[in-house]
Coordinates of C-alpha atoms (C1' of nucleotides) in Angstrom, one line a residue:
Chain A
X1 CA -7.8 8.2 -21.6
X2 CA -9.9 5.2 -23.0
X3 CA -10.3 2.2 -21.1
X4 CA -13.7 1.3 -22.8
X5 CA -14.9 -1.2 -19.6
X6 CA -17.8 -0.3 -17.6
X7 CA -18.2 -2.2 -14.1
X8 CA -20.6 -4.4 -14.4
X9 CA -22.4 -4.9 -10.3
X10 CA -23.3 -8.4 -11.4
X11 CA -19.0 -8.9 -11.1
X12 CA -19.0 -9.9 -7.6
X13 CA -17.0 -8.0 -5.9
X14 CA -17.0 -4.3 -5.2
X15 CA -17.0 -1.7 -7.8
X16 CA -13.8 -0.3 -5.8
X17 CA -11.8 -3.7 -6.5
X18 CA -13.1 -4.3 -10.2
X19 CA -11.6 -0.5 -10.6
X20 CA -8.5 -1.2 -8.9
X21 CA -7.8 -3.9 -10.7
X22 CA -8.6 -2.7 -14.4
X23 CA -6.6 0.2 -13.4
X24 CA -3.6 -1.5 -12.0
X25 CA -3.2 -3.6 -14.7
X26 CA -3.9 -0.2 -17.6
X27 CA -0.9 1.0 -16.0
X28 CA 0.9 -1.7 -15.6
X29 CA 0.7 -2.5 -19.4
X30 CA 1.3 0.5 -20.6
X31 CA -2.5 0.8 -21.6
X32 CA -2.2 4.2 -19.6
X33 CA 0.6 6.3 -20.7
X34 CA 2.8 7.2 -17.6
X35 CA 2.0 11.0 -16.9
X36 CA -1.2 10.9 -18.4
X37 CA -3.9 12.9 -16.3
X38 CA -6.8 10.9 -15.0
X39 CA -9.4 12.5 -12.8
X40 CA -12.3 11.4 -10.7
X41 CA -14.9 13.0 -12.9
X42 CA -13.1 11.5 -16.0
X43 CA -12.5 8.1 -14.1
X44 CA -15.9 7.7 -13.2
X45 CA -17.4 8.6 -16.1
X46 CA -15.7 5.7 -17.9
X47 CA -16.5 3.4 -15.6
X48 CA -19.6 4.5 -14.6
X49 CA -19.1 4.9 -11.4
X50 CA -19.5 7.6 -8.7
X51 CA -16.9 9.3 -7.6
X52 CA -16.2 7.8 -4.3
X53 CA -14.5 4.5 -5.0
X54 CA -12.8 6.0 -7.9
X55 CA -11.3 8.2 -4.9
X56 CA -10.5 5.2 -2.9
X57 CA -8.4 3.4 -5.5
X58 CA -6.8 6.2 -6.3
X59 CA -5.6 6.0 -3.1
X60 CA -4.8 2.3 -3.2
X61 CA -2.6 3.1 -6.4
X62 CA -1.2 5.9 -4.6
X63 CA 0.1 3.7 -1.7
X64 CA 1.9 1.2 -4.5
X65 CA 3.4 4.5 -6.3
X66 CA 1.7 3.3 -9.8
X67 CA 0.1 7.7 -9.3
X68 CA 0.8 10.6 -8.1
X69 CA -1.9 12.9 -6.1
X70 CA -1.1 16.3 -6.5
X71 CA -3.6 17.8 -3.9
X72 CA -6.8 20.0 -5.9
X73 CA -4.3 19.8 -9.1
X74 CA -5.0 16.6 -10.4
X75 CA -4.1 13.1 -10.1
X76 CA -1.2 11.3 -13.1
X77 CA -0.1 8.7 -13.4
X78 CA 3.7 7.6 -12.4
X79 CA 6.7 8.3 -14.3
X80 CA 9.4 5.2 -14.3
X81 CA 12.2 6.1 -12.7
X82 CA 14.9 5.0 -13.4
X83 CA 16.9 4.7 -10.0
X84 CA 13.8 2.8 -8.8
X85 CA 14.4 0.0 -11.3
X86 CA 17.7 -0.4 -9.7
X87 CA 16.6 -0.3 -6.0
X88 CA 14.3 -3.2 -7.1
X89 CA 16.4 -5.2 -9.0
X90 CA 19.2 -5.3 -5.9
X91 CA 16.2 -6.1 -3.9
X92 CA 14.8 -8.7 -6.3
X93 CA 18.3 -10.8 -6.9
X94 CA 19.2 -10.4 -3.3
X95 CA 15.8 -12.2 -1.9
X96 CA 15.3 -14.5 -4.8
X97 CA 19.1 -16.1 -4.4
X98 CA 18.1 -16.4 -0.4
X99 CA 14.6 -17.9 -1.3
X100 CA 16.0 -19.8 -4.0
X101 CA 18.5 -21.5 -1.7
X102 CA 16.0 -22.3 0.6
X103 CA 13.8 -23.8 -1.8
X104 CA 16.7 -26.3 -3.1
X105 CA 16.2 -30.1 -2.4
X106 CA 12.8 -28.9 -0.3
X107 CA 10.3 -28.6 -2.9
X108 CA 7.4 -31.3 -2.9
X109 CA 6.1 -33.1 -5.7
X110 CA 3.1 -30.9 -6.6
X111 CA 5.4 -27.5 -6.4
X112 CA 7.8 -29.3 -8.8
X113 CA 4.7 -30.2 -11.1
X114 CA 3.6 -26.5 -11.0
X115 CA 7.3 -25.4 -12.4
X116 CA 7.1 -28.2 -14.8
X117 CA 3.6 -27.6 -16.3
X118 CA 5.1 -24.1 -16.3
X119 CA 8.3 -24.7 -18.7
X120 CA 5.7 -26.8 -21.1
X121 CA 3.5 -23.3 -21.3
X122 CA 6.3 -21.4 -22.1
X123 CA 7.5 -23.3 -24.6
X124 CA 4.3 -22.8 -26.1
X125 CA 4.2 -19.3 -25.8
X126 CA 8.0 -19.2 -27.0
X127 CA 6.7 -21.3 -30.5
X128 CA 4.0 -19.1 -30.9
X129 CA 5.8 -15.7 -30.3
X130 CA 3.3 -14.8 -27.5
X131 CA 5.4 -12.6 -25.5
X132 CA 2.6 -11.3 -23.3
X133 CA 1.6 -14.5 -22.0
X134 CA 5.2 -15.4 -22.1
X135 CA 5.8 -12.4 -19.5
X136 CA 3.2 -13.4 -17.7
X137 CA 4.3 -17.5 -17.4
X138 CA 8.0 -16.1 -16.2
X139 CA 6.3 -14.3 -13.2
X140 CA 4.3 -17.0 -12.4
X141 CA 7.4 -19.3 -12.4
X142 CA 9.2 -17.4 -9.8
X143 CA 6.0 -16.9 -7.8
X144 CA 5.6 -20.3 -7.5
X145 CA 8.8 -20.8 -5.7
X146 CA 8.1 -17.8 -3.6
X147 CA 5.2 -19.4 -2.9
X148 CA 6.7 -23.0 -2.2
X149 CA 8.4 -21.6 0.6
X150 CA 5.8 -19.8 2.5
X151 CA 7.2 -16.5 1.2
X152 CA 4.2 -15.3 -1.0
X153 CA 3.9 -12.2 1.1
X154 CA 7.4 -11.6 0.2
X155 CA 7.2 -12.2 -4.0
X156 CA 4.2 -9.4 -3.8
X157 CA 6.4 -7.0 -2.2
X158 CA 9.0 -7.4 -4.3
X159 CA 7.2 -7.2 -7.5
X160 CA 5.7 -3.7 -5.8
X161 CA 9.2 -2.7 -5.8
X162 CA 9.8 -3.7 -9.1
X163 CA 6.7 -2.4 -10.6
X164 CA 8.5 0.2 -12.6
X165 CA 10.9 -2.6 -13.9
X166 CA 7.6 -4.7 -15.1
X167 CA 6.8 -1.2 -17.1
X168 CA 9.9 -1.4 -18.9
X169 CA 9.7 -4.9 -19.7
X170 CA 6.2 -4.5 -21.5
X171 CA 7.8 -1.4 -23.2
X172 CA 11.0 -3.9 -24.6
X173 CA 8.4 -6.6 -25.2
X174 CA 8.5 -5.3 -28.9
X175 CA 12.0 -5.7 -29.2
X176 CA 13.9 -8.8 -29.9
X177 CA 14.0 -10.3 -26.6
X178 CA 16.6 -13.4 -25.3
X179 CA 13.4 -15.9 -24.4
X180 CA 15.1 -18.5 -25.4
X181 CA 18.7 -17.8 -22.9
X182 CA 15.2 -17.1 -20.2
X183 CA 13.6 -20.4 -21.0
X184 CA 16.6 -22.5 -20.9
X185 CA 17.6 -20.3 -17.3
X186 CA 14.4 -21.3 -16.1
X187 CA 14.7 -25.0 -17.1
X188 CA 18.5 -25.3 -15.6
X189 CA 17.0 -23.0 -12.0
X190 CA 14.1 -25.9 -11.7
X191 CA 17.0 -29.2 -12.3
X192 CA 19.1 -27.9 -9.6
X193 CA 16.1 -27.2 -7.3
X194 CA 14.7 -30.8 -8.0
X195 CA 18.3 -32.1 -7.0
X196 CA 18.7 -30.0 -3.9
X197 CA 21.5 -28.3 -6.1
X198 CA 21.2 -24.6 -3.8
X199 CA 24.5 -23.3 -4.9
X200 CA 24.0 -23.9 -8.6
X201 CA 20.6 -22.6 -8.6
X202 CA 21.8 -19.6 -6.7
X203 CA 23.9 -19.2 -9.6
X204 CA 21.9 -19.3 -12.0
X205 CA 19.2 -17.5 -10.7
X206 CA 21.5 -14.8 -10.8
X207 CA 22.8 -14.7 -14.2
X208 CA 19.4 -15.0 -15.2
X209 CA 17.9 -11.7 -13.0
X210 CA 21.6 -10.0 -14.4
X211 CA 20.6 -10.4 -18.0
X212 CA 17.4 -8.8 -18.3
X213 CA 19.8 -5.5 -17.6
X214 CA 18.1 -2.6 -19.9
X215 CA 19.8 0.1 -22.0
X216 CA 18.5 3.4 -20.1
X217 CA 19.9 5.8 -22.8
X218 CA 18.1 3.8 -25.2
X219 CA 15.1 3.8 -23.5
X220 CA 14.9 7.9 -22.9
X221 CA 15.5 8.2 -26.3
X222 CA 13.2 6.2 -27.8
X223 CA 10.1 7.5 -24.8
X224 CA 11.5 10.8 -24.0
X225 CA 8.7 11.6 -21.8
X226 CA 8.1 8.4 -20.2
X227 CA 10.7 8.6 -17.5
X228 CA 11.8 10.9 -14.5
X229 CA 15.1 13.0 -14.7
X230 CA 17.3 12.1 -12.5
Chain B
X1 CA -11.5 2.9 21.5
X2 CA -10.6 6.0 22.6
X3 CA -8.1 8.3 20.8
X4 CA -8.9 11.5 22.4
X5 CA -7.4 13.4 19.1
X6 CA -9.4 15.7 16.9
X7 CA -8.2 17.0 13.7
X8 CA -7.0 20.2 13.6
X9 CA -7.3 22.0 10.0
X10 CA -4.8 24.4 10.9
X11 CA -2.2 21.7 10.7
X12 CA -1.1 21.7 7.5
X13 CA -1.8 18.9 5.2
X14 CA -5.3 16.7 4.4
X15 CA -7.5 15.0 7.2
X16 CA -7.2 12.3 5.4
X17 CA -3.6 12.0 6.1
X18 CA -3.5 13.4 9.7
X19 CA -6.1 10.6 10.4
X20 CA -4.1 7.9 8.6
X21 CA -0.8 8.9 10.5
X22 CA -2.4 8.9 14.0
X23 CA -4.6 6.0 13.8
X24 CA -1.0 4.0 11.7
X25 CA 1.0 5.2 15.1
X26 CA -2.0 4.1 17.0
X27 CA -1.8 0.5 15.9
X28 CA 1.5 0.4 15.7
X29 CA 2.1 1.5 19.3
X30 CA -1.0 -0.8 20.6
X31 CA -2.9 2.2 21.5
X32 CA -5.4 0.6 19.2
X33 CA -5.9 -3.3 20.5
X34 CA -5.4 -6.7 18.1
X35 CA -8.7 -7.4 17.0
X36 CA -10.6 -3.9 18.1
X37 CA -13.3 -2.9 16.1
X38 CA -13.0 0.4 14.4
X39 CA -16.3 1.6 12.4
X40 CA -16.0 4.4 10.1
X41 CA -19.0 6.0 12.2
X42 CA -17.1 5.8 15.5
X43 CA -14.1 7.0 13.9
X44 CA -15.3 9.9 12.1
X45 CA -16.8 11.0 15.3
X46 CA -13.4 10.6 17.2
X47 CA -11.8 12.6 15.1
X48 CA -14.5 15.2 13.4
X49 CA -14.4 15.0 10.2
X50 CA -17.0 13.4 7.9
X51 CA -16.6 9.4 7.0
X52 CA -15.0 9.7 3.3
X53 CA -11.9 10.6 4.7
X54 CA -12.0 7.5 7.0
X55 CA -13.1 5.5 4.3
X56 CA -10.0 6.3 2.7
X57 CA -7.5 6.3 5.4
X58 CA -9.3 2.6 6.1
X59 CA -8.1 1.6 2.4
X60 CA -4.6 3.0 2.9
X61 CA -4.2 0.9 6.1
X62 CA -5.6 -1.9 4.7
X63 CA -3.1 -1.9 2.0
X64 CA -0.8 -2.3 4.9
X65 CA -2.5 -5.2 6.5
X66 CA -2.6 -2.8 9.3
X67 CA -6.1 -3.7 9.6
X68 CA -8.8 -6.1 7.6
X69 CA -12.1 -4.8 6.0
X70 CA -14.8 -7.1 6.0
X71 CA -17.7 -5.5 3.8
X72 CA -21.1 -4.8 5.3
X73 CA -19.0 -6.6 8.4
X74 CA -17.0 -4.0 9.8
X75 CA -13.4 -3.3 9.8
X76 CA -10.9 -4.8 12.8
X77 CA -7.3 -3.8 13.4
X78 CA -5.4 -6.9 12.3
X79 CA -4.3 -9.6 14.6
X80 CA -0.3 -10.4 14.5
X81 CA 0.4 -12.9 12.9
X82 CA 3.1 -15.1 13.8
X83 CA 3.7 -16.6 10.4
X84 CA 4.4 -13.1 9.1
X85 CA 7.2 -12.8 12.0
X86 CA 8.9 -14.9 10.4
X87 CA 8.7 -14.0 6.8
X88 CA 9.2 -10.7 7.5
X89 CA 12.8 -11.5 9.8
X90 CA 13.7 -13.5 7.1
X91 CA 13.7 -10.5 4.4
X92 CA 15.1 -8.1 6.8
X93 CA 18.3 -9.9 7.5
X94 CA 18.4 -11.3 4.1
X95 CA 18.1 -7.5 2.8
X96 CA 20.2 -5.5 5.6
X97 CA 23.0 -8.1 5.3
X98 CA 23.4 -7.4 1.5
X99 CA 22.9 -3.4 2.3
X100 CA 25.2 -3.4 5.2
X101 CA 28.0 -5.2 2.6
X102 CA 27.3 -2.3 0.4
X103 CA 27.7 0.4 2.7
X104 CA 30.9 -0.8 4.5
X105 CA 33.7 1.8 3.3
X106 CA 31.4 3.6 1.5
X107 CA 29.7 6.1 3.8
X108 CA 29.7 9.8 4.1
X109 CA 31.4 11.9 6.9
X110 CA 28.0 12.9 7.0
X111 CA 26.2 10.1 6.8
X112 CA 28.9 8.7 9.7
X113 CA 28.0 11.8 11.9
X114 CA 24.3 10.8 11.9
X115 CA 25.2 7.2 13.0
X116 CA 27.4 8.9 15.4
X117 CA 24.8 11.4 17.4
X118 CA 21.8 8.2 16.8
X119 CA 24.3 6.3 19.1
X120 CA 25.1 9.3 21.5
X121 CA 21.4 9.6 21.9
X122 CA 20.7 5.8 22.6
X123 CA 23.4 6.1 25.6
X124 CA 20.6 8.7 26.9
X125 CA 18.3 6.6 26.6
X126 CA 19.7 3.3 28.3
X127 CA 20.7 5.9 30.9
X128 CA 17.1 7.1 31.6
X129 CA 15.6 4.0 31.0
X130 CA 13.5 5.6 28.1
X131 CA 12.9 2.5 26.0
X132 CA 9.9 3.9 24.4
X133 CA 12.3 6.2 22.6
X134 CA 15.2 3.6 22.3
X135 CA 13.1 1.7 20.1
X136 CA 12.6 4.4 17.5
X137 CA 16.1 5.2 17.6
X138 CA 17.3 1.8 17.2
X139 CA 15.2 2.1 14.0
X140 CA 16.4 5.4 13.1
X141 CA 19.8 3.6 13.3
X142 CA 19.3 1.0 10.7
X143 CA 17.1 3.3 8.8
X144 CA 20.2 5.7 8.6
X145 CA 22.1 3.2 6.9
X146 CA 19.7 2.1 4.7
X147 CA 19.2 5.9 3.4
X148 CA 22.8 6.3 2.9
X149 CA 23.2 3.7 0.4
X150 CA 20.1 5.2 -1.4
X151 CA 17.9 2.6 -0.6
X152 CA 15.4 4.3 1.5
X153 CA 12.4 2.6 -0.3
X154 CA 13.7 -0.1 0.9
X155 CA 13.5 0.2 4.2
X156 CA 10.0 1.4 4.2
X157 CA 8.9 -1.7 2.2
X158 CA 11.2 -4.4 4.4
X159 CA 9.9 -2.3 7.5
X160 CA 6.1 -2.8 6.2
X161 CA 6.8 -6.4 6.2
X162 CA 7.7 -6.1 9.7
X163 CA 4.7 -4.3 11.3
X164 CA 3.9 -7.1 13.6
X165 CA 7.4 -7.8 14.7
X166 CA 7.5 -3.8 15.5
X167 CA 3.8 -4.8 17.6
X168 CA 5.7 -7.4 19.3
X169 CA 8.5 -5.5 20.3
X170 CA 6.1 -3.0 21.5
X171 CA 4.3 -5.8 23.8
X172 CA 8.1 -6.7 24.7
X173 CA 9.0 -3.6 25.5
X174 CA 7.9 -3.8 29.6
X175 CA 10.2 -6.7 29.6
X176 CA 13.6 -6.6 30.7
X177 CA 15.4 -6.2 27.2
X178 CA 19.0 -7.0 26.3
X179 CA 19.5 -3.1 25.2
X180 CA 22.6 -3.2 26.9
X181 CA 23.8 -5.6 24.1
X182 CA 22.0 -4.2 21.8
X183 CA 23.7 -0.5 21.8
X184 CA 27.2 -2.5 21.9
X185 CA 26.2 -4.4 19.0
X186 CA 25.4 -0.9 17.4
X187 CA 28.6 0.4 18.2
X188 CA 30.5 -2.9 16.3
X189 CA 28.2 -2.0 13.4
X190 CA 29.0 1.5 13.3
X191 CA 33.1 1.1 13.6
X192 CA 32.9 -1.7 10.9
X193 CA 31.1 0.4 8.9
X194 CA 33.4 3.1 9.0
X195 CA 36.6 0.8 8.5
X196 CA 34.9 -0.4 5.8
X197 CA 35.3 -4.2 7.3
X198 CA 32.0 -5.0 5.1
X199 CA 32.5 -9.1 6.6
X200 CA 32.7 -8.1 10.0
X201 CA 29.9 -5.8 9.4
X202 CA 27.6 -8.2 8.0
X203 CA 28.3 -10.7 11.1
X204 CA 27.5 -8.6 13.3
X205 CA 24.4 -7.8 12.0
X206 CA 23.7 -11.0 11.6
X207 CA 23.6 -11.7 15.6
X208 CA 22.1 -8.2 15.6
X209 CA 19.0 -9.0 14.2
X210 CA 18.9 -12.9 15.6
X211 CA 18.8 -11.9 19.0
X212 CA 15.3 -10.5 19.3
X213 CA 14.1 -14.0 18.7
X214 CA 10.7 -14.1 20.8
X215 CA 9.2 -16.9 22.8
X216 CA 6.1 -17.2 20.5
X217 CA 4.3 -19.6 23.4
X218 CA 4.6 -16.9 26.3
X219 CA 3.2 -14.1 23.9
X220 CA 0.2 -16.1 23.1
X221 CA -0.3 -17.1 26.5
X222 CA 0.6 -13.5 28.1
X223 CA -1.9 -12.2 25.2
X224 CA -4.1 -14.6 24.3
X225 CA -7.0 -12.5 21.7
X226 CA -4.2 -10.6 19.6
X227 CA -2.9 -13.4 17.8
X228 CA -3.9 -15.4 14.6
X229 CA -4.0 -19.0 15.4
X230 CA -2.1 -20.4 12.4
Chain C
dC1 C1' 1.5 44.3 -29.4
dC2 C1' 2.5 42.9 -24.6
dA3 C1' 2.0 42.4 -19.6
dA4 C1' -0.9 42.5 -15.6
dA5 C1' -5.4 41.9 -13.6
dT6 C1' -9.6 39.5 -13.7
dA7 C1' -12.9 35.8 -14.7
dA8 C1' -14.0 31.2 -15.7
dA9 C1' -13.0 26.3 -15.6
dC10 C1' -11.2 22.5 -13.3
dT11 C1' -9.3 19.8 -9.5
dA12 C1' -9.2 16.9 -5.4
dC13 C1' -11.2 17.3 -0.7
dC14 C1' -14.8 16.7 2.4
dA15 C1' -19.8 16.3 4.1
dT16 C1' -23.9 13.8 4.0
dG17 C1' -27.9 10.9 2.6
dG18 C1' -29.5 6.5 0.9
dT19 C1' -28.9 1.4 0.2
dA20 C1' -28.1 -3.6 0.4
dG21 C1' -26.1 -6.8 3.2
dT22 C1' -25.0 -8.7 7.9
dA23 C1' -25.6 -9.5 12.8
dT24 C1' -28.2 -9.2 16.9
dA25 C1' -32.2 -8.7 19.7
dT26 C1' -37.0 -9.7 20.1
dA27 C1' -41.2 -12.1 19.3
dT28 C1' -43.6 -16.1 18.1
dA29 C1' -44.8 -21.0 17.6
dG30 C1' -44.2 -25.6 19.2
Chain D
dC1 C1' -38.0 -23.9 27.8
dT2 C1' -36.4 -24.3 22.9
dA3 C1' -36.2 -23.5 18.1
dT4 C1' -37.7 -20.7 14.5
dA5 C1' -39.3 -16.5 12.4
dT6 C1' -39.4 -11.5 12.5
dA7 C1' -37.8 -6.9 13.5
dT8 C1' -34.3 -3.8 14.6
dA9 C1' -29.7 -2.0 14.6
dC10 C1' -25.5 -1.6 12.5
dT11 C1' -22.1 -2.0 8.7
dA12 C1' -19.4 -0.6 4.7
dC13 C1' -20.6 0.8 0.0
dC14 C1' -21.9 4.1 -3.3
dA15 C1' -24.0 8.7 -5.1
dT16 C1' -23.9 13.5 -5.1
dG17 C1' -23.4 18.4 -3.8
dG18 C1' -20.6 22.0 -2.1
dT19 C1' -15.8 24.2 -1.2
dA20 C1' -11.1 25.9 -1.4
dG21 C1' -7.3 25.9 -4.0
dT22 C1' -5.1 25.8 -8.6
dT23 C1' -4.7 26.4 -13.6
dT24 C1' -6.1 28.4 -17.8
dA25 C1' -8.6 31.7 -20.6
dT26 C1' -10.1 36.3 -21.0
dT27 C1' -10.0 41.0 -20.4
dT28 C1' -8.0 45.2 -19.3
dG29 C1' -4.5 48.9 -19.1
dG30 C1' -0.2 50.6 -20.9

DNA sequence: CCAAATAAACTACCATGGTAGTATATATAG
DNA sequence: CTATATATACTACCATGGTAGTTTATTTGG
């Protein structure tokens, strides 16, 4: 393992959170191989840190299932498994067609110039083949509207459901991907929100969640020892 | 604060998460106040064992929201927050609905039989006045359902979102509650369910989970300090 | 050469001491 | 008496050392 950050203490912030997040994100993009072993002693020794607060985000990460503690045997990180990406994509259409509907016709002018400002950045990101940021920028779009109705609290908890699904989509990020169905998705979900349209963007919203369905066998194949059996 | 428990190391399983569970349950049950202070010092002498455990237990209920961390400050157990009520109703019907569609037709003998004795129990229960216990049943209910359809994670994560309601129906739980239509409503569930009437199911669950609506005035005014003014 | 017993290495777990930052009580100046 | 300055107490944060449990390497007996 090879992060190759140290925490800086002029960071504000604790030395806990600036771990916590460099982790999080490692993980999250694949920068830390699922299964791969990271102890406290190795841990802290990259980010030259003590022990301690490498112990307390392990248990952060822990609580959001991104490792596994395996008591005086050693700490990994998680597997994807492959019936969670299913639990949170029911979970993930099911709230963002209620939150969608509720959103139609009663966003203000600022959240619809948030989504807006967002379609123009990913159509940057779509001309310049930058994926990454692209992944990024659909988040952020569905956040916002999350966010639009009070329900930010809710996106978060969702996405921790869905955390194994974000691992896969950085995994396909290689791979031909359909950004420009997504784009144009994203462009007809905010029309019918700005129209008060709720049963069209329901609609849509769904075909759009539907088509980022992933070929498992594929997948196992291609990372053998990337996933749990199941 | 006064917990009056001390860890045993015989018990199997770390400190760390024999103090987590208890002091969770503690907060959960009201046993620990809105608002109390809860110093790693005083804590680790409550329960003796030395204050890296606590530190960690701290971060785990943190994650939850279950209580705030201000640094060099202290740490409190979180006020309710109203707001979050809301949000978290909100998911839980939006979620169960969809689940309870799912599961109509489609549970086990077995699965069945545990709704079946949950229900037998709550009759107890009413009977002997135990509301205490009615409550986690009535949980263990829904929870039941939940599993069956493999969706366990779920629960936990919609329930998580919930903590505050579960605190409120705690503070409810003196009141004179409507159990009496509750169990009934149980009971429609559970036949639906079985009939596999996935509509009628849904409905129900619908009124279900809109009648514990909760005068939001008289709590703050019945409990003034344990409440976020929002 | 192989299998069982032993030794060494490694792990997360927990205890404890020191530190910088914050809040409160006390003392001091006006 | 009041407002400001100082001292004290308290907090979570981090560093570090020891420990029991686990895994791996080594040795021993056949």
């Amino acid at each position: 393992m090879d992060l190759a950050v140290k925490h800086n203490p002029q960071n504000r912030g604790s030395a806990r959170d600036f771990v916590y997040e460099t982790l999080r994100y490692s993980i999250l993009h694949l920068k830390l191989k699922p299964g791969t072993k990271m102890s406290e002693q190795d841990v802290s020794d990259q980010f030259q840190v003590s022990r301690t607060p490498i112990r307390e985000v392990f248990v952060r990460l822990f609580q959001e299932e991104l490792v596994e503690i395996y008591p005086q045997r050693g700490t990994y990180v998680s597997l994807i498994n492959l019936r969670h990406l299913e639990e949170g994509r029911f979970v993930r259409e099911t709230m963002e067609k209620a939150v969608i509907r509720e959103a139609a016709g009663e966003l203000s002018k600022s959240d619809l110039f948030k989504l807006e400002s967002n379609l123009a950045a990913q159509e940057v990101c779509r001309k310049n083949r930058n994926y990454f940021r692209m992944l990024a920028l659909d988040d952020e779009f569905h956040a916002t509207i999350f966010r639009a109705c009070g329900m930010e609290r809710t996106w978060s908890t969702v996405q921790q459901l869905n955390n194994d699904f974000y691992r896969v989509r950085v995994l396909r990020l290689a791979h031909d991907f359909r950004w420009d169905t997504i784009l144009s998705q994203h462009y007809a979900i905010f029309e019918a929100l700005k129209n008060g349209e709720g049963d069209r963007a329901e609609g849509i919203t769904q075909d759009h969640l539907r088509m980022v369905i992933v070929e498992k066998d594929e997948l196992k194949l291609e990372y053998p020892d990337y996933f749990v059996d199941i």
